[in-house]
């Protein structure tokens, strides 16, 4: 018998498939049957693992500014969902955080996505999220992927990671915040029916 979303989220929260994670399993996501905006990232980072809440850092501040929503709306409105490709912090390698383990998406992603029937806007961050949600853009450089999805066709936008480490990219690609962010904000305002906080 197919599981409902509440059962799936309970199962995900209890998941211990990856016992070899350096900080142990701690699935972190934010999902509700009412989700209409879905934020898809790579996997929780070390800070997120410690806090137990996604995007509660400078990256999250920038992401919320791109969406033009305040922190309470971001975390308490059931219409805002956060569902990374990997649910737990995967550990750190020489080049930054390790990729999300494939078993995570293989085990959970299709079943959960089928239950999120009201999603109207999907915001995609990172190569693994792009590969799953927009396979035609798989392997494209981030600038090209962001540009090709800049109109939000299929109600999906690719975003650069909002980390302060991307300040240089954002400066070199000012078109993103000038042209694409307003389109995202327009969609968010329409869906949530909230005024801009900017």
mmCIF file of C-alpha atoms in Angstrom, residues 34-185:
data_model
loop_
_atom_site.group_PDB
_atom_site.id
_atom_site.type_symbol
_atom_site.label_atom_id
_atom_site.label_comp_id
_atom_site.label_asym_id
_atom_site.label_seq_id
_atom_site.Cartn_x
_atom_site.Cartn_y
_atom_site.Cartn_z
ATOM 1 C CA UNK A 34 0.338 22.050 1.650
ATOM 2 C CA UNK A 35 3.796 22.847 0.209
ATOM 3 C CA UNK A 36 3.510 25.065 -2.851
ATOM 4 C CA UNK A 37 7.103 26.324 -2.960
ATOM 5 C CA UNK A 38 9.834 23.681 -2.823
ATOM 6 C CA UNK A 39 13.481 24.523 -2.157
ATOM 7 C CA UNK A 40 15.812 21.768 -3.291
ATOM 8 C CA UNK A 41 19.434 21.877 -2.169
ATOM 9 C CA UNK A 42 22.265 19.383 -1.945
ATOM 10 C CA UNK A 43 22.427 18.247 1.691
ATOM 11 C CA UNK A 44 22.568 19.848 5.137
ATOM 12 C CA UNK A 45 25.909 21.410 6.039
ATOM 13 C CA UNK A 46 27.708 21.133 9.359
ATOM 14 C CA UNK A 47 25.961 24.218 10.809
ATOM 15 C CA UNK A 48 22.553 22.947 9.733
ATOM 16 C CA UNK A 49 23.325 19.571 11.320
ATOM 17 C CA UNK A 50 24.212 21.285 14.582
ATOM 18 C CA UNK A 51 21.149 23.570 14.603
ATOM 19 C CA UNK A 52 18.683 21.083 13.191
ATOM 20 C CA UNK A 53 17.201 23.757 10.937
ATOM 21 C CA UNK A 54 18.036 24.396 7.262
ATOM 22 C CA UNK A 55 19.337 27.760 6.021
ATOM 23 C CA UNK A 56 19.608 29.270 9.497
ATOM 24 C CA UNK A 57 22.798 31.108 8.549
ATOM 25 C CA UNK A 58 24.014 33.904 6.229
ATOM 26 C CA UNK A 59 23.184 31.726 3.202
ATOM 27 C CA UNK A 60 19.616 31.510 4.438
ATOM 28 C CA UNK A 61 19.459 35.263 4.961
ATOM 29 C CA UNK A 62 20.393 35.800 1.335
ATOM 30 C CA UNK A 63 18.024 33.102 0.110
ATOM 31 C CA UNK A 64 15.135 34.679 2.015
ATOM 32 C CA UNK A 65 16.023 38.067 0.518
ATOM 33 C CA UNK A 66 15.879 36.493 -2.946
ATOM 34 C CA UNK A 67 12.428 35.128 -2.128
ATOM 35 C CA UNK A 68 11.364 38.343 -0.367
ATOM 36 C CA UNK A 69 9.993 36.422 2.610
ATOM 37 C CA UNK A 70 10.745 36.888 6.283
ATOM 38 C CA UNK A 71 12.144 34.250 8.611
ATOM 39 C CA UNK A 72 8.823 33.329 10.308
ATOM 40 C CA UNK A 73 7.166 32.766 6.930
ATOM 41 C CA UNK A 74 10.123 30.729 5.702
ATOM 42 C CA UNK A 75 10.037 28.374 8.687
ATOM 43 C CA UNK A 76 6.394 28.244 9.760
ATOM 44 C CA UNK A 77 4.295 28.601 6.604
ATOM 45 C CA UNK A 78 3.427 25.036 5.513
ATOM 46 C CA UNK A 79 3.419 26.224 1.906
ATOM 47 C CA UNK A 80 7.234 26.551 2.009
ATOM 48 C CA UNK A 81 8.979 23.196 1.730
ATOM 49 C CA UNK A 82 12.671 22.324 1.927
ATOM 50 C CA UNK A 83 13.753 18.923 0.605
ATOM 51 C CA UNK A 84 17.491 18.444 -0.053
ATOM 52 C CA UNK A 85 18.889 15.664 -2.216
ATOM 53 C CA UNK A 86 20.593 14.218 0.853
ATOM 54 C CA UNK A 87 18.775 14.483 4.162
ATOM 55 C CA UNK A 88 21.853 14.333 6.415
ATOM 56 C CA UNK A 89 25.227 16.076 6.587
ATOM 57 C CA UNK A 90 27.458 13.884 4.375
ATOM 58 C CA UNK A 91 30.807 14.983 5.794
ATOM 59 C CA UNK A 92 33.596 17.155 4.462
ATOM 60 C CA UNK A 93 36.214 16.383 1.841
ATOM 61 C CA UNK A 94 39.171 18.278 0.439
ATOM 62 C CA UNK A 95 36.943 20.446 -1.743
ATOM 63 C CA UNK A 96 34.142 21.134 0.723
ATOM 64 C CA UNK A 97 31.148 19.069 1.780
ATOM 65 C CA UNK A 98 30.903 15.613 0.248
ATOM 66 C CA UNK A 99 28.147 14.804 -2.260
ATOM 67 C CA UNK A 100 24.804 13.608 -0.926
ATOM 68 C CA UNK A 101 24.772 9.789 -0.761
ATOM 69 C CA UNK A 102 22.875 8.366 -3.751
ATOM 70 C CA UNK A 103 20.929 5.992 -1.525
ATOM 71 C CA UNK A 104 19.036 8.940 -0.065
ATOM 72 C CA UNK A 105 17.403 10.047 -3.310
ATOM 73 C CA UNK A 106 16.985 6.439 -4.441
ATOM 74 C CA UNK A 107 15.142 5.548 -1.254
ATOM 75 C CA UNK A 108 12.951 8.600 -0.682
ATOM 76 C CA UNK A 109 12.794 11.150 -3.463
ATOM 77 C CA UNK A 110 10.326 9.761 -6.006
ATOM 78 C CA UNK A 111 7.824 8.663 -3.361
ATOM 79 C CA UNK A 112 7.886 12.047 -1.630
ATOM 80 C CA UNK A 113 7.728 14.091 -4.835
ATOM 81 C CA UNK A 114 4.625 12.156 -5.931
ATOM 82 C CA UNK A 115 2.890 13.273 -2.730
ATOM 83 C CA UNK A 116 3.755 16.962 -3.142
ATOM 84 C CA UNK A 117 0.874 17.586 -5.502
ATOM 85 C CA UNK A 118 0.420 21.304 -4.821
ATOM 86 C CA UNK A 119 3.962 22.489 -5.589
ATOM 87 C CA UNK A 120 3.852 25.424 -8.002
ATOM 88 C CA UNK A 121 7.427 26.681 -7.760
ATOM 89 C CA UNK A 122 10.652 24.686 -7.384
ATOM 90 C CA UNK A 123 13.944 26.413 -6.591
ATOM 91 C CA UNK A 124 16.968 24.258 -7.366
ATOM 92 C CA UNK A 125 20.434 24.716 -5.866
ATOM 93 C CA UNK A 126 23.419 22.575 -6.794
ATOM 94 C CA UNK A 127 24.529 20.037 -9.385
ATOM 95 C CA UNK A 128 22.872 16.998 -7.809
ATOM 96 C CA UNK A 129 19.531 18.768 -7.472
ATOM 97 C CA UNK A 130 19.801 19.995 -11.073
ATOM 98 C CA UNK A 131 20.575 16.476 -12.337
ATOM 99 C CA UNK A 132 17.490 15.016 -10.651
ATOM 100 C CA UNK A 133 14.949 17.776 -11.307
ATOM 101 C CA UNK A 134 16.235 19.171 -14.630
ATOM 102 C CA UNK A 135 18.190 16.329 -16.256
ATOM 103 C CA UNK A 136 18.538 18.303 -19.510
ATOM 104 C CA UNK A 137 20.848 20.661 -17.597
ATOM 105 C CA UNK A 138 22.888 17.900 -15.966
ATOM 106 C CA UNK A 139 26.605 18.633 -16.165
ATOM 107 C CA UNK A 140 26.154 22.241 -17.273
ATOM 108 C CA UNK A 141 28.271 24.906 -15.540
ATOM 109 C CA UNK A 142 26.288 26.699 -12.854
ATOM 110 C CA UNK A 143 26.156 29.958 -14.814
ATOM 111 C CA UNK A 144 24.690 28.229 -17.860
ATOM 112 C CA UNK A 145 22.190 26.245 -15.788
ATOM 113 C CA UNK A 146 21.027 29.372 -13.960
ATOM 114 C CA UNK A 147 20.710 31.261 -17.250
ATOM 115 C CA UNK A 148 18.833 28.479 -19.065
ATOM 116 C CA UNK A 149 16.322 28.229 -16.212
ATOM 117 C CA UNK A 150 16.086 32.000 -15.726
ATOM 118 C CA UNK A 151 12.546 32.264 -17.126
ATOM 119 C CA UNK A 152 11.187 29.680 -14.699
ATOM 120 C CA UNK A 153 9.868 27.420 -17.438
ATOM 121 C CA UNK A 154 8.099 24.458 -15.884
ATOM 122 C CA UNK A 155 7.878 26.562 -12.728
ATOM 123 C CA UNK A 156 11.502 25.742 -11.914
ATOM 124 C CA UNK A 157 14.404 28.120 -11.357
ATOM 125 C CA UNK A 158 18.044 27.189 -10.846
ATOM 126 C CA UNK A 159 19.756 29.381 -8.261
ATOM 127 C CA UNK A 160 23.433 29.810 -7.455
ATOM 128 C CA UNK A 161 24.155 28.821 -3.894
ATOM 129 C CA UNK A 162 23.365 31.832 -1.675
ATOM 130 C CA UNK A 163 26.548 31.361 0.339
ATOM 131 C CA UNK A 164 28.765 34.407 0.933
ATOM 132 C CA UNK A 165 31.427 32.349 -0.872
ATOM 133 C CA UNK A 166 29.488 33.140 -4.045
ATOM 134 C CA UNK A 167 29.799 36.917 -3.691
ATOM 135 C CA UNK A 168 32.266 37.021 -6.562
ATOM 136 C CA UNK A 169 29.958 35.018 -8.842
ATOM 137 C CA UNK A 170 27.043 37.297 -8.003
ATOM 138 C CA UNK A 171 29.135 40.379 -8.759
ATOM 139 C CA UNK A 172 30.279 38.915 -12.083
ATOM 140 C CA UNK A 173 26.726 37.839 -12.951
ATOM 141 C CA UNK A 174 24.715 40.827 -11.797
ATOM 142 C CA UNK A 175 21.957 39.862 -14.250
ATOM 143 C CA UNK A 176 20.827 37.159 -11.796
ATOM 144 C CA UNK A 177 19.821 39.541 -9.013
ATOM 145 C CA UNK A 178 18.706 42.229 -11.465
ATOM 146 C CA UNK A 179 16.558 40.067 -13.758
ATOM 147 C CA UNK A 180 15.945 36.605 -12.306
ATOM 148 C CA UNK A 181 15.353 37.384 -8.627
ATOM 149 C CA UNK A 182 12.411 39.716 -9.416
ATOM 150 C CA UNK A 183 10.774 36.884 -11.395
ATOM 151 C CA UNK A 184 11.228 34.538 -8.446
ATOM 152 C CA UNK A 185 9.822 37.127 -6.051
#
